[in-house]
Coordinates of C-alpha atoms in Angstrom, one line a residue:
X1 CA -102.6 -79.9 -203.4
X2 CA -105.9 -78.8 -205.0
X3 CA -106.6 -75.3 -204.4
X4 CA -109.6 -74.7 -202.0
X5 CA -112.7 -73.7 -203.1
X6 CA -113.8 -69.8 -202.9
X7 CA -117.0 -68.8 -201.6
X8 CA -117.9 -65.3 -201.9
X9 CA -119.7 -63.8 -198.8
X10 CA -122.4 -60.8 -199.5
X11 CA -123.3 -59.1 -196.7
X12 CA -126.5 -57.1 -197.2
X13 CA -127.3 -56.0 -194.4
X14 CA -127.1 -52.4 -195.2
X15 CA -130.0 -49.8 -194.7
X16 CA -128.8 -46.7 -197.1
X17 CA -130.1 -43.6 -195.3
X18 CA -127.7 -41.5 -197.2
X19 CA -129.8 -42.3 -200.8
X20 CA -133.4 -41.3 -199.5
X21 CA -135.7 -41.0 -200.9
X22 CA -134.5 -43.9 -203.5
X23 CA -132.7 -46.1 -200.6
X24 CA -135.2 -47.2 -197.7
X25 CA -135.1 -49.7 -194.7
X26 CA -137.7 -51.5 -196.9
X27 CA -136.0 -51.4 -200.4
X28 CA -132.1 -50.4 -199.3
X29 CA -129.7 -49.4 -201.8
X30 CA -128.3 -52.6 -202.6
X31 CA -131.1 -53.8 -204.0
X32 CA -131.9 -51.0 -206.4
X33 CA -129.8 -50.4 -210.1
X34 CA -128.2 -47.4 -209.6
X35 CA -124.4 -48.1 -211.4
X36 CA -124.1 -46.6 -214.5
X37 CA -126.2 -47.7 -217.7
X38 CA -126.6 -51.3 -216.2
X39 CA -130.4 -52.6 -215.4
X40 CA -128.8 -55.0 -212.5
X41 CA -129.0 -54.0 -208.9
X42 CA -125.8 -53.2 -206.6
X43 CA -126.2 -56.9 -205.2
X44 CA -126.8 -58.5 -208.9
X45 CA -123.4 -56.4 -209.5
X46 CA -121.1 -57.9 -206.4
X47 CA -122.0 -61.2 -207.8
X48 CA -121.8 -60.9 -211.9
X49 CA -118.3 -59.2 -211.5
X50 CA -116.8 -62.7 -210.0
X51 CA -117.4 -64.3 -213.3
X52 CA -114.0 -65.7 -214.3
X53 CA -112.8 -66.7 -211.3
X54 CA -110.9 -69.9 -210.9
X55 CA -112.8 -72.4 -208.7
X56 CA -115.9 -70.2 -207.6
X57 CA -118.2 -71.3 -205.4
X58 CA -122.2 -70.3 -204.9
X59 CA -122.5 -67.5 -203.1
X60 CA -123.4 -67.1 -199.3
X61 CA -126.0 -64.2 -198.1
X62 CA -126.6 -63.0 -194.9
X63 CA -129.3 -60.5 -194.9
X64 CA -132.2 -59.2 -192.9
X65 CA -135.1 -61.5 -192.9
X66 CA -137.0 -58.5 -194.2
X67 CA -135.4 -58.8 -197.3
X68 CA -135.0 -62.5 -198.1
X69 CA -137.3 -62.8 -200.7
X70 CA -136.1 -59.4 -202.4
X71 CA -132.5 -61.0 -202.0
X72 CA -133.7 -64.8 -203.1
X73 CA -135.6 -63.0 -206.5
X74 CA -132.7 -60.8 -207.7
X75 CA -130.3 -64.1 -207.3
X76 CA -133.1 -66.1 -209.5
X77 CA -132.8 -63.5 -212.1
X78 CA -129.6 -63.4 -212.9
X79 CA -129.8 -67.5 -212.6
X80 CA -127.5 -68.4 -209.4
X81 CA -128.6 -70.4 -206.9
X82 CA -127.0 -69.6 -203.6
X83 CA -125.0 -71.9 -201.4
X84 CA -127.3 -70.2 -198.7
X85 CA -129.2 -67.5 -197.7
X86 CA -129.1 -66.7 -194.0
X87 CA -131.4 -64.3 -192.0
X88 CA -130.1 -62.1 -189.4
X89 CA -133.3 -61.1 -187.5
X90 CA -131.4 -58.1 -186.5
X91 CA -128.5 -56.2 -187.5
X92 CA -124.8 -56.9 -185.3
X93 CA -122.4 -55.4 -187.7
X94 CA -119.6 -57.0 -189.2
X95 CA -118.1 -59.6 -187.4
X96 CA -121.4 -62.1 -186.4
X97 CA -122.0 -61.7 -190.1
X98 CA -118.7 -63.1 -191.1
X99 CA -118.8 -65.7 -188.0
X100 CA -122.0 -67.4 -188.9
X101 CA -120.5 -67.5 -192.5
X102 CA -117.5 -69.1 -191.6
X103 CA -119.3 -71.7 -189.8
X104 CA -121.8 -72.6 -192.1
X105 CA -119.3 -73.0 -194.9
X106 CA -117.3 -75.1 -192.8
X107 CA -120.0 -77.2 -191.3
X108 CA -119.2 -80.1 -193.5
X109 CA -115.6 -80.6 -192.4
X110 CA -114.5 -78.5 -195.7
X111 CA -112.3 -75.5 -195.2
X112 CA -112.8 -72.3 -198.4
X113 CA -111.2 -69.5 -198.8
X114 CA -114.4 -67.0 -198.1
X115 CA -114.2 -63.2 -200.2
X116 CA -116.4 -61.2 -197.7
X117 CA -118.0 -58.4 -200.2
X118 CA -120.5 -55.5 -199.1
X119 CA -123.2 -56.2 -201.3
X120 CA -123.7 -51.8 -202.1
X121 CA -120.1 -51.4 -204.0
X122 CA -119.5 -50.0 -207.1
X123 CA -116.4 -51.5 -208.9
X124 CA -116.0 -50.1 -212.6
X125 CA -113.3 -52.0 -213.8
X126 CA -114.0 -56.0 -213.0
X127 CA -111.3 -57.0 -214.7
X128 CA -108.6 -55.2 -212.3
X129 CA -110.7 -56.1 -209.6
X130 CA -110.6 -60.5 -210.4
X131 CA -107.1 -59.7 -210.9
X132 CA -106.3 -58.3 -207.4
X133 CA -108.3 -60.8 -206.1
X134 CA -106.7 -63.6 -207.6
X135 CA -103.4 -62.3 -206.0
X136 CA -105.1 -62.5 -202.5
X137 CA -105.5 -66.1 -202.8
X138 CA -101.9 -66.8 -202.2
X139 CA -102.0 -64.8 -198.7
X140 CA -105.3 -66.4 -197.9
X141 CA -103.9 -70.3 -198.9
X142 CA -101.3 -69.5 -196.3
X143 CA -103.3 -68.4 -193.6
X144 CA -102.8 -64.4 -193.8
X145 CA -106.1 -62.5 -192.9
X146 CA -106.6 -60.3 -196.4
X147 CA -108.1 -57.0 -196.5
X148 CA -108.4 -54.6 -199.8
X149 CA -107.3 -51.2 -199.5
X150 CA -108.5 -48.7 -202.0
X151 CA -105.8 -46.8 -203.4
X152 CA -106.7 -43.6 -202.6
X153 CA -107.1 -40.6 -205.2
X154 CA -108.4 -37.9 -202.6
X155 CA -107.6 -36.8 -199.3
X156 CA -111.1 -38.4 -198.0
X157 CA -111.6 -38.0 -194.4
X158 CA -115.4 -40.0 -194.9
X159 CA -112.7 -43.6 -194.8
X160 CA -111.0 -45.3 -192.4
X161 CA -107.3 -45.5 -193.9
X162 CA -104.9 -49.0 -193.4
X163 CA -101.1 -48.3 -193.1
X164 CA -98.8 -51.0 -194.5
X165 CA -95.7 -51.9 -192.8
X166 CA -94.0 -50.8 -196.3
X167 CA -94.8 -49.4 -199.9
X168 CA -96.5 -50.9 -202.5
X169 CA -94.5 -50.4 -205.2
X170 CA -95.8 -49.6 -208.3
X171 CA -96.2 -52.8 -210.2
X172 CA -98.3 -56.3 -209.7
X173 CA -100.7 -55.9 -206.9
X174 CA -98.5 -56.9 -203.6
X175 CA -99.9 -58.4 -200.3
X176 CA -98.3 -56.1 -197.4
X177 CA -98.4 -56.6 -193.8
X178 CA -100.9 -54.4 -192.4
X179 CA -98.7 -51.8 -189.6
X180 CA -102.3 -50.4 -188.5
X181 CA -106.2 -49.1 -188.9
X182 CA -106.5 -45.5 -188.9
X183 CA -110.1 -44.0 -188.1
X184 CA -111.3 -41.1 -190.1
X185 CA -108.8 -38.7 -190.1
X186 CA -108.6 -35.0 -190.2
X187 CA -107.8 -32.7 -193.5
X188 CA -104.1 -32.4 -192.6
X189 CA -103.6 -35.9 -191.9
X190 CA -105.1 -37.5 -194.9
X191 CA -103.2 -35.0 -196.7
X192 CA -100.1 -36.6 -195.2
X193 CA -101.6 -40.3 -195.9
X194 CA -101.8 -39.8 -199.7
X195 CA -98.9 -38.2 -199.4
X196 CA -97.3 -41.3 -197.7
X197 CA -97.9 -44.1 -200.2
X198 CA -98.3 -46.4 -197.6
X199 CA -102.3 -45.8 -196.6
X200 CA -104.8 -47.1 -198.3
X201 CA -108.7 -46.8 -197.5
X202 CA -110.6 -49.3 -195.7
X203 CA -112.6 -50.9 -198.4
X204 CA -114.3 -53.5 -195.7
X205 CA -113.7 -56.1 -198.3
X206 CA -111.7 -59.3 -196.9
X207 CA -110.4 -62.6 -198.1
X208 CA -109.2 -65.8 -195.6
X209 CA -109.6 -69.4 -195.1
X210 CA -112.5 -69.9 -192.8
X211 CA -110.5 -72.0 -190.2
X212 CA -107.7 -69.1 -190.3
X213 CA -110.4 -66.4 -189.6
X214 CA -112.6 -68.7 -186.8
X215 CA -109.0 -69.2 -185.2
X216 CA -108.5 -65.4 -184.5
X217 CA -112.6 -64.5 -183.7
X218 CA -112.1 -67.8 -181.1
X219 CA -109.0 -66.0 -179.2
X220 CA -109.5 -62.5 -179.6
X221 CA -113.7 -62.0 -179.7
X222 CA -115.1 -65.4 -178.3
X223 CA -118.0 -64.3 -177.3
X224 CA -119.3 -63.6 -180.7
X225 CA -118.0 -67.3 -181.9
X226 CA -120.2 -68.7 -179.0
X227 CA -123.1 -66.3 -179.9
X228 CA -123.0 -67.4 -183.9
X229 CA -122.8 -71.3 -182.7
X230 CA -126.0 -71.3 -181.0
X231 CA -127.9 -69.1 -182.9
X232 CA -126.8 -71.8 -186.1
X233 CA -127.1 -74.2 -184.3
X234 CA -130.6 -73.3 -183.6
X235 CA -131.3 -72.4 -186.6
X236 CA -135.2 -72.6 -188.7
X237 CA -135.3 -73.7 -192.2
X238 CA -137.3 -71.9 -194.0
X239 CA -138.2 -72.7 -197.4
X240 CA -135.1 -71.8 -199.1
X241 CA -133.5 -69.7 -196.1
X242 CA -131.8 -70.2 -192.4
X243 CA -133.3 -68.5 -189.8
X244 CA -131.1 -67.5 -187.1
X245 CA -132.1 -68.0 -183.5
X246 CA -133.5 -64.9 -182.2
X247 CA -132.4 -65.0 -178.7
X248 CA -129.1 -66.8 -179.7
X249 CA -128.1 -64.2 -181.7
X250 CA -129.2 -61.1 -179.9
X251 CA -126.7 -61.9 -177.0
X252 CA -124.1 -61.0 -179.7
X253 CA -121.9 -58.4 -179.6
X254 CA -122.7 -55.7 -181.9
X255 CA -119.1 -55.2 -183.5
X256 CA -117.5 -54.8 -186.9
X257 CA -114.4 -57.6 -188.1
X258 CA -112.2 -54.8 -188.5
X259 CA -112.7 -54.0 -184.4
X260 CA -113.0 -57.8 -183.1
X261 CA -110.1 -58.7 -185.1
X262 CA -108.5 -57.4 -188.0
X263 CA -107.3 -54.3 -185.7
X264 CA -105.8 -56.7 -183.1
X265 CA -104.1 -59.6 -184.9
X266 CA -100.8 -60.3 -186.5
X267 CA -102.0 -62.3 -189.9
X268 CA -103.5 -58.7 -191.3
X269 CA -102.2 -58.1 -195.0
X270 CA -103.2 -55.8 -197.1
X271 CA -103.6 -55.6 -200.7
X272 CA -104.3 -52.5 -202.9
X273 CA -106.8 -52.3 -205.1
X274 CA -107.4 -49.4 -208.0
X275 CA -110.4 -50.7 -209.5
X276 CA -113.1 -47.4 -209.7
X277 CA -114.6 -48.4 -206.5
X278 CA -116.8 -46.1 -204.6
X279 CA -119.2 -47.3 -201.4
X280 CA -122.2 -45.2 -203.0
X281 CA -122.3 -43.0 -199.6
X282 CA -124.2 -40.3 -201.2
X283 CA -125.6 -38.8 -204.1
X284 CA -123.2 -36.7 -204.7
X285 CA -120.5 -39.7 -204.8
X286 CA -122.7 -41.6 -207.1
X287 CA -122.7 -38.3 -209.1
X288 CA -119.0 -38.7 -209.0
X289 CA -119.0 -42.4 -210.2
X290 CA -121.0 -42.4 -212.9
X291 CA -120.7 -41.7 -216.6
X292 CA -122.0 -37.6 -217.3
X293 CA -122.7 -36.4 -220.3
X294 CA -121.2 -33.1 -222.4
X295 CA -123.0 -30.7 -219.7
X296 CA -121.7 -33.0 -216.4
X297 CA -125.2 -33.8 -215.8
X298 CA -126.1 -37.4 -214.8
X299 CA -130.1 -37.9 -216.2
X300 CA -132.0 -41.0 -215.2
X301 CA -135.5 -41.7 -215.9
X302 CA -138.0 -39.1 -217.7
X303 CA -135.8 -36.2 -217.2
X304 CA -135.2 -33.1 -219.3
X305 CA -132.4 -30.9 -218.7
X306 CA -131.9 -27.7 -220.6
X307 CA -129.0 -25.0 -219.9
X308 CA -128.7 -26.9 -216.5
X309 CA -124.8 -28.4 -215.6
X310 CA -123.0 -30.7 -213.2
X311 CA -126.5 -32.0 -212.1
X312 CA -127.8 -35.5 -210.7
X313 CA -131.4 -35.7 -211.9
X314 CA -133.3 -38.6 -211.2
X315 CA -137.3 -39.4 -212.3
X316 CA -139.1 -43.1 -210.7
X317 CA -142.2 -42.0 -212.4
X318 CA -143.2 -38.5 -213.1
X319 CA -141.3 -35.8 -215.4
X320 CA -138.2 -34.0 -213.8
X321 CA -137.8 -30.8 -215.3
X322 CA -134.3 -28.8 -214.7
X323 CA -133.8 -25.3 -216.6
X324 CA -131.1 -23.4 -216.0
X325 CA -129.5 -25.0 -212.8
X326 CA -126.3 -25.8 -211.1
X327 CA -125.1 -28.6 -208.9
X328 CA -128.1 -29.7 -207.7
X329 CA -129.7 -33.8 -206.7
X330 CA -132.8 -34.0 -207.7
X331 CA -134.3 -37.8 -206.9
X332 CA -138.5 -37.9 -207.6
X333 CA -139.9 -41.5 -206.5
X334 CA -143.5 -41.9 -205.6
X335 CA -144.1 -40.1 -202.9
X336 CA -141.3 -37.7 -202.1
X337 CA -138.9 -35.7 -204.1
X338 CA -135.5 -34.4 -202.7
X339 CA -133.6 -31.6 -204.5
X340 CA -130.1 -30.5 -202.8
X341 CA -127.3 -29.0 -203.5
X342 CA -124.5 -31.8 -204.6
X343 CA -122.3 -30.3 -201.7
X344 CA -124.5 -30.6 -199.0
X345 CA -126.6 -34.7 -200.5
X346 CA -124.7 -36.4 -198.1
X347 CA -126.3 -34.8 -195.2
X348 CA -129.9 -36.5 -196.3
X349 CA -129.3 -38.7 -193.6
X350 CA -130.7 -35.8 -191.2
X351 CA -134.1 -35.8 -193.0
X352 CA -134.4 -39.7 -192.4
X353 CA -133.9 -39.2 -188.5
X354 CA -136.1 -36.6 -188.4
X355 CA -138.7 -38.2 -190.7
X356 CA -138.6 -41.4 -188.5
X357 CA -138.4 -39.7 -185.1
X358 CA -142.2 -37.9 -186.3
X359 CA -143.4 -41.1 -187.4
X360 CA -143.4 -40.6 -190.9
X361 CA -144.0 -43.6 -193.5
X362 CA -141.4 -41.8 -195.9
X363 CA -138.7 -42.3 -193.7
X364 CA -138.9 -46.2 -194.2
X365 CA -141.0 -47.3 -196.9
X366 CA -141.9 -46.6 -200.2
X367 CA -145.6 -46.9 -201.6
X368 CA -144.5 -49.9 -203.6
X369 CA -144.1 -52.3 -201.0
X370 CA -142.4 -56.1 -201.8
X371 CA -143.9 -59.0 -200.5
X372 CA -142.7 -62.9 -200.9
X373 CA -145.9 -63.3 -203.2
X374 CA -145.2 -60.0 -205.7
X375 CA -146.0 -56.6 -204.2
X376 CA -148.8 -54.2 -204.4
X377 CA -149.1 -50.2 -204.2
X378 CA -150.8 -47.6 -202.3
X379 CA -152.8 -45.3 -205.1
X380 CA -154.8 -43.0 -202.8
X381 CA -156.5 -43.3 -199.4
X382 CA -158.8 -41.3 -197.2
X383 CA -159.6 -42.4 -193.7
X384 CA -162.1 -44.6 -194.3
X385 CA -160.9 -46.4 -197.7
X386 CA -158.2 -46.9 -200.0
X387 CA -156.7 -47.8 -203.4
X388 CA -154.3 -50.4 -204.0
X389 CA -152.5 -51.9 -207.2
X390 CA -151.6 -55.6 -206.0
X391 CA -149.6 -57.5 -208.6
X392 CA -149.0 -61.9 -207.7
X393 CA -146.3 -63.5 -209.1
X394 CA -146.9 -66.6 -211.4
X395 CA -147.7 -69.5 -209.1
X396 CA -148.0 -67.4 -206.1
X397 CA -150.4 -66.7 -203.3
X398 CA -151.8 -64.7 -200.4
X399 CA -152.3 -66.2 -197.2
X400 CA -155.6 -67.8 -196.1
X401 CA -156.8 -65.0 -194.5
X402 CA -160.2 -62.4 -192.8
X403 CA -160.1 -58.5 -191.6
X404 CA -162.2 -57.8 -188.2
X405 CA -162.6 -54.1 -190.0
X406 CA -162.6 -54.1 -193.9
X407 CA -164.1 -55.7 -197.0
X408 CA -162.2 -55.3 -200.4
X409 CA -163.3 -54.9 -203.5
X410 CA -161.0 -57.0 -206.3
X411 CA -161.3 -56.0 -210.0
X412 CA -159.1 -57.7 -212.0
X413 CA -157.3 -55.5 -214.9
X414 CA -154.3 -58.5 -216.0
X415 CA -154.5 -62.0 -215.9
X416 CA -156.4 -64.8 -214.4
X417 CA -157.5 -64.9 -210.4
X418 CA -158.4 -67.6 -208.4
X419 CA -159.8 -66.2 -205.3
X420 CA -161.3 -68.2 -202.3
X421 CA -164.1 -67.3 -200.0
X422 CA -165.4 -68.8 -197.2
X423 CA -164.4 -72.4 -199.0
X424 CA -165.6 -71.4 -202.5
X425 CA -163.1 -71.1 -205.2
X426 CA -163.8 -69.0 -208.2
X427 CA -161.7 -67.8 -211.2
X428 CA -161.6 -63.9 -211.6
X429 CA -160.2 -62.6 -215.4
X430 CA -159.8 -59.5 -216.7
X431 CA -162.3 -56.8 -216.4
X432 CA -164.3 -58.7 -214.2
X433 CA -164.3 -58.2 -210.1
X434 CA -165.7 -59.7 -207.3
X435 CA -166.4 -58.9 -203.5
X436 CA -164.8 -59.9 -200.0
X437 CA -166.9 -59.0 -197.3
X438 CA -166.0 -57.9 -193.8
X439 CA -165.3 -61.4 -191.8
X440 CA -165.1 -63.4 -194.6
X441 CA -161.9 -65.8 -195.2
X442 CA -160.3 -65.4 -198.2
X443 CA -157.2 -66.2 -200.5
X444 CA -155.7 -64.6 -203.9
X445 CA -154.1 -67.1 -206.0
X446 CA -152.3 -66.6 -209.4
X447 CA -152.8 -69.4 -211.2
X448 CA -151.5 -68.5 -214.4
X449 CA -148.0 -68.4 -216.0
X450 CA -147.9 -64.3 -216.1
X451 CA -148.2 -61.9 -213.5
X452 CA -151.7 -61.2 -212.3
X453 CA -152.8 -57.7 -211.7
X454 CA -155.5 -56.4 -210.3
X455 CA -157.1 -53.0 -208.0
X456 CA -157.8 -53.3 -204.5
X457 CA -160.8 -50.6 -203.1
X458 CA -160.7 -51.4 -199.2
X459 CA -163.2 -49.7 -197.1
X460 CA -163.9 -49.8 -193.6
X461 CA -163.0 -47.9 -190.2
X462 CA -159.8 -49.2 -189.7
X463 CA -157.8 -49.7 -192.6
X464 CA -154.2 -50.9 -191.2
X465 CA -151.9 -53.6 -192.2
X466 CA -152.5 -55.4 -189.1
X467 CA -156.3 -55.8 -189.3
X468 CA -155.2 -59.2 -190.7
X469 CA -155.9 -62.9 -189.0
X470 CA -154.3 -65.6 -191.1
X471 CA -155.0 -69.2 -191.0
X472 CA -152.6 -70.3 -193.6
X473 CA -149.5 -69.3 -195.2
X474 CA -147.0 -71.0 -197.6
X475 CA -144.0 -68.4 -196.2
X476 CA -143.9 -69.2 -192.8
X477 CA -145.6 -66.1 -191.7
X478 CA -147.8 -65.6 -188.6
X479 CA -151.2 -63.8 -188.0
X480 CA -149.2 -60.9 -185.7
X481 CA -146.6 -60.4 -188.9
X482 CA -148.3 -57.2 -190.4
X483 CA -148.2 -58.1 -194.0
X484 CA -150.4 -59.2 -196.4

């Protein structure tokens, strides 16, 4: 019998609050390079370390329709086109994710093995990591419900632990029944755990046939399995994604795999894995991942360290400086710079909530903001104009669209323009600039091969991001959708 096909599953759905100032609802982790010396991002990663697999499939996305042009782009550039790309319009943990997965990739009668993998992992060693899950294919084939336990090295008590129903051993990687979930214990008791050699940490990482995995969600969570159907099978193409059904999939329960099922059923097996993994939960675990030099410092960006040790220092764009310290995270990006000790990073997450509960814009965006067309970024405003860099992809363009409360001055500084106003079309190039007055309808086109750049100066007395009315739009976007 041929071996089914294996479709990895990357859920990245994540927000990152725990890596602010780098990691934001608009730009999470995952979607950022933050592993070591590599230039690809956390997602680019999940996928690139499946290389070598026997009978690998495209992969399936399910993401936050936020994000599914940031998620389609990083997929382009490493040259993999998915099987699909589906949109959550909001988040419902775990086990809708792996639901609407399951029944999308068996939609056409076909039944893969599916490898649900969070797309913000760090995994140093690939090669032990394809070989564990190779191993998990036999468990899968035969209708076991596979999870990955990280052997531990620490008595964490940031995991969940999984007890097997016996040891490991201590040679090939061996598929164990799984006794029970353990939530985040105390000191003493994951003391005891590593102690045990039967507990390994919850990785979140899975492996099953689809029909063996829509089985167990059908008699022990149903309700989700009827919530995924109809928001599929109401589903919206769009371009190269599928929408979810709004309403369909709001009605589902908002509950992780582990919970709906994995906790309850009998087909749980788990398999170790001891692979350099690490969830990225904070800086300071990043810190503990990645490659330091002589001094223990990790330096990324334009960043000087002198007589300074055991330090994460991180530059986006202007010079970090550290003389003569100690433990510290140090993260500069646009517009705001952390600086912590290493021991107390993970508790950034505090700043976020309170950032978001005074309606600040730091606590969810940057001022580079990414749009389906390219993205553009906020130099300097006042109240009554602004400064924007706006950068169009090759090929790309704005919507057909007219302000109620600004005109815009475009000068272009790279590239060719085509802009549109009021029905007249006129190429822009370099050094050259031209005016949209308040009320007129207009459109930015890139008609060149490169990317086009050019300076915004917007004045008026309202300057916000829904002053927009749009007429046309080749992303499926409405006039009340407050982006450009």
């Amino acid at each position: 019998m041929a071996t089914p096909p294996l479709i990895p599953v990357i859920l990245c759905g994540g927000t990152g609050t725990r890596l602010w100032p780098l990691s934001r609802a608009s730009y999470p982790k995952q979607y950022w390079a933050l592993s070591g010396s590599s230039e690809e991002t956390l997602l680019q990663q999940t996928q690139q370390r499946l290389k070598g697999i026997e009978g690998l499939s495209a992969p399936l996305l399910i993401c936050n329709e936020e994000h599914r042009f940031i998620v389609a782009e990083q997929m382009r550039q490493i040259d993999v086109e998915p099987n699909a790309i589906l949109l959550e319009p909001m988040g419902r943990n775990t086990a809708p994710a792996v639901t609407v997965a399951a029944l999308q990739a068996t939609e056409r009668g076909e039944d893969p093995i599916l490898l649900v993998l969070a797309a913000d992992h760090v995994i140093r060693n690939a090669t032990q990591f394809r070989h564990v899950i190779e191993a998990g294919r036999i468990p899968a084939e035969a209708g076991r419900l596979v999870t990955f336990g990280i052997v531990p090295t620490a008595p964490e008590t940031g995991y969940g632990y999984i007890e097997a129903a016996e040891s490991f051993g201590n040679g090939e990687p061996k598929a164990v029944p799984i006794a029970r979930f353990v939530e985040k214990p105390d000191r003493i008791a994951a003391e005891q755990f590593l102690a045990n050699g039967c507990f390994t940490w919850n990785s979140g990482m899975f492996m099953f046939k689809a029909s063996a995995i829509l089985s167990e969600l059908e008699r022990l969570s149903p309700e989700v399995v009827s919530c995924c159907r109809a928001a599929l099978e109401q589903e919206v193409p769009d371009l190269d994604f599928l929408r979810l059904e709004r309403e369909a999939f709001a009605k589902c329960p908002n509950i992780a795999i582990d919970v709906a099922v994995m906790e309850q059923t009998e087909l749980g097996t788990v398999l170790p894995l001891d692979a350099g993994w690490s969830d990225v939960g904070s800086w300071s675990a990043l810190w503990d991942t990645t490659d330091r030099d002589l001094n223990g410092n990790v330096l990324r960006g334009h960043v000087i360290a002198e007589s300074s040790r055991n330090c994460y220092l991180r530059s986006e764009h202007r010079l970090v400086v550290g003389l003569g310290v100690e433990n510290l995270v140090v993260v500069e990006t646009d517009d705001a710079v952390l600086i912590a000790e290493r021991s107390k990073a993970q508790d950034v997450k505090t700043i976020v909530k309170q950032l978001e509960a005074d309606g600040s814009p730091e606590g969810k965006a940057h001022r580079k903001i990414y749009r389906p067309w390219g993205h553009y970024t906020s130099v300097v405003e006042d109240s009554r104009w602004q400064v924007k860099r706006i950068e169009v992809k090759p090929g790309a363009s704005l919507s057909l669209q007219m302000h109620h409360h600004r005109a815009e001055h475009w000068i272009v500084v790279k590239g060719t323009a085509l802009v549109e106003r009021d029905g007249a079309r006129q190429l822009v190039g370099e050094n050259q600039s031209t005016y949209i007055p308040l009320g007129c309808k207009h459109r930015l086109t890139n008609p060149g091969r490169m990317p086009m750049e050019l300076i915004e100066v917007q004045s008026g007395p309202y300057l916000g991001e829904d002053d927009i009315v749009r007429f046309e739009d080749r992303y499926g976007r409405s006039e009340k959708m407050i982006i450009n």
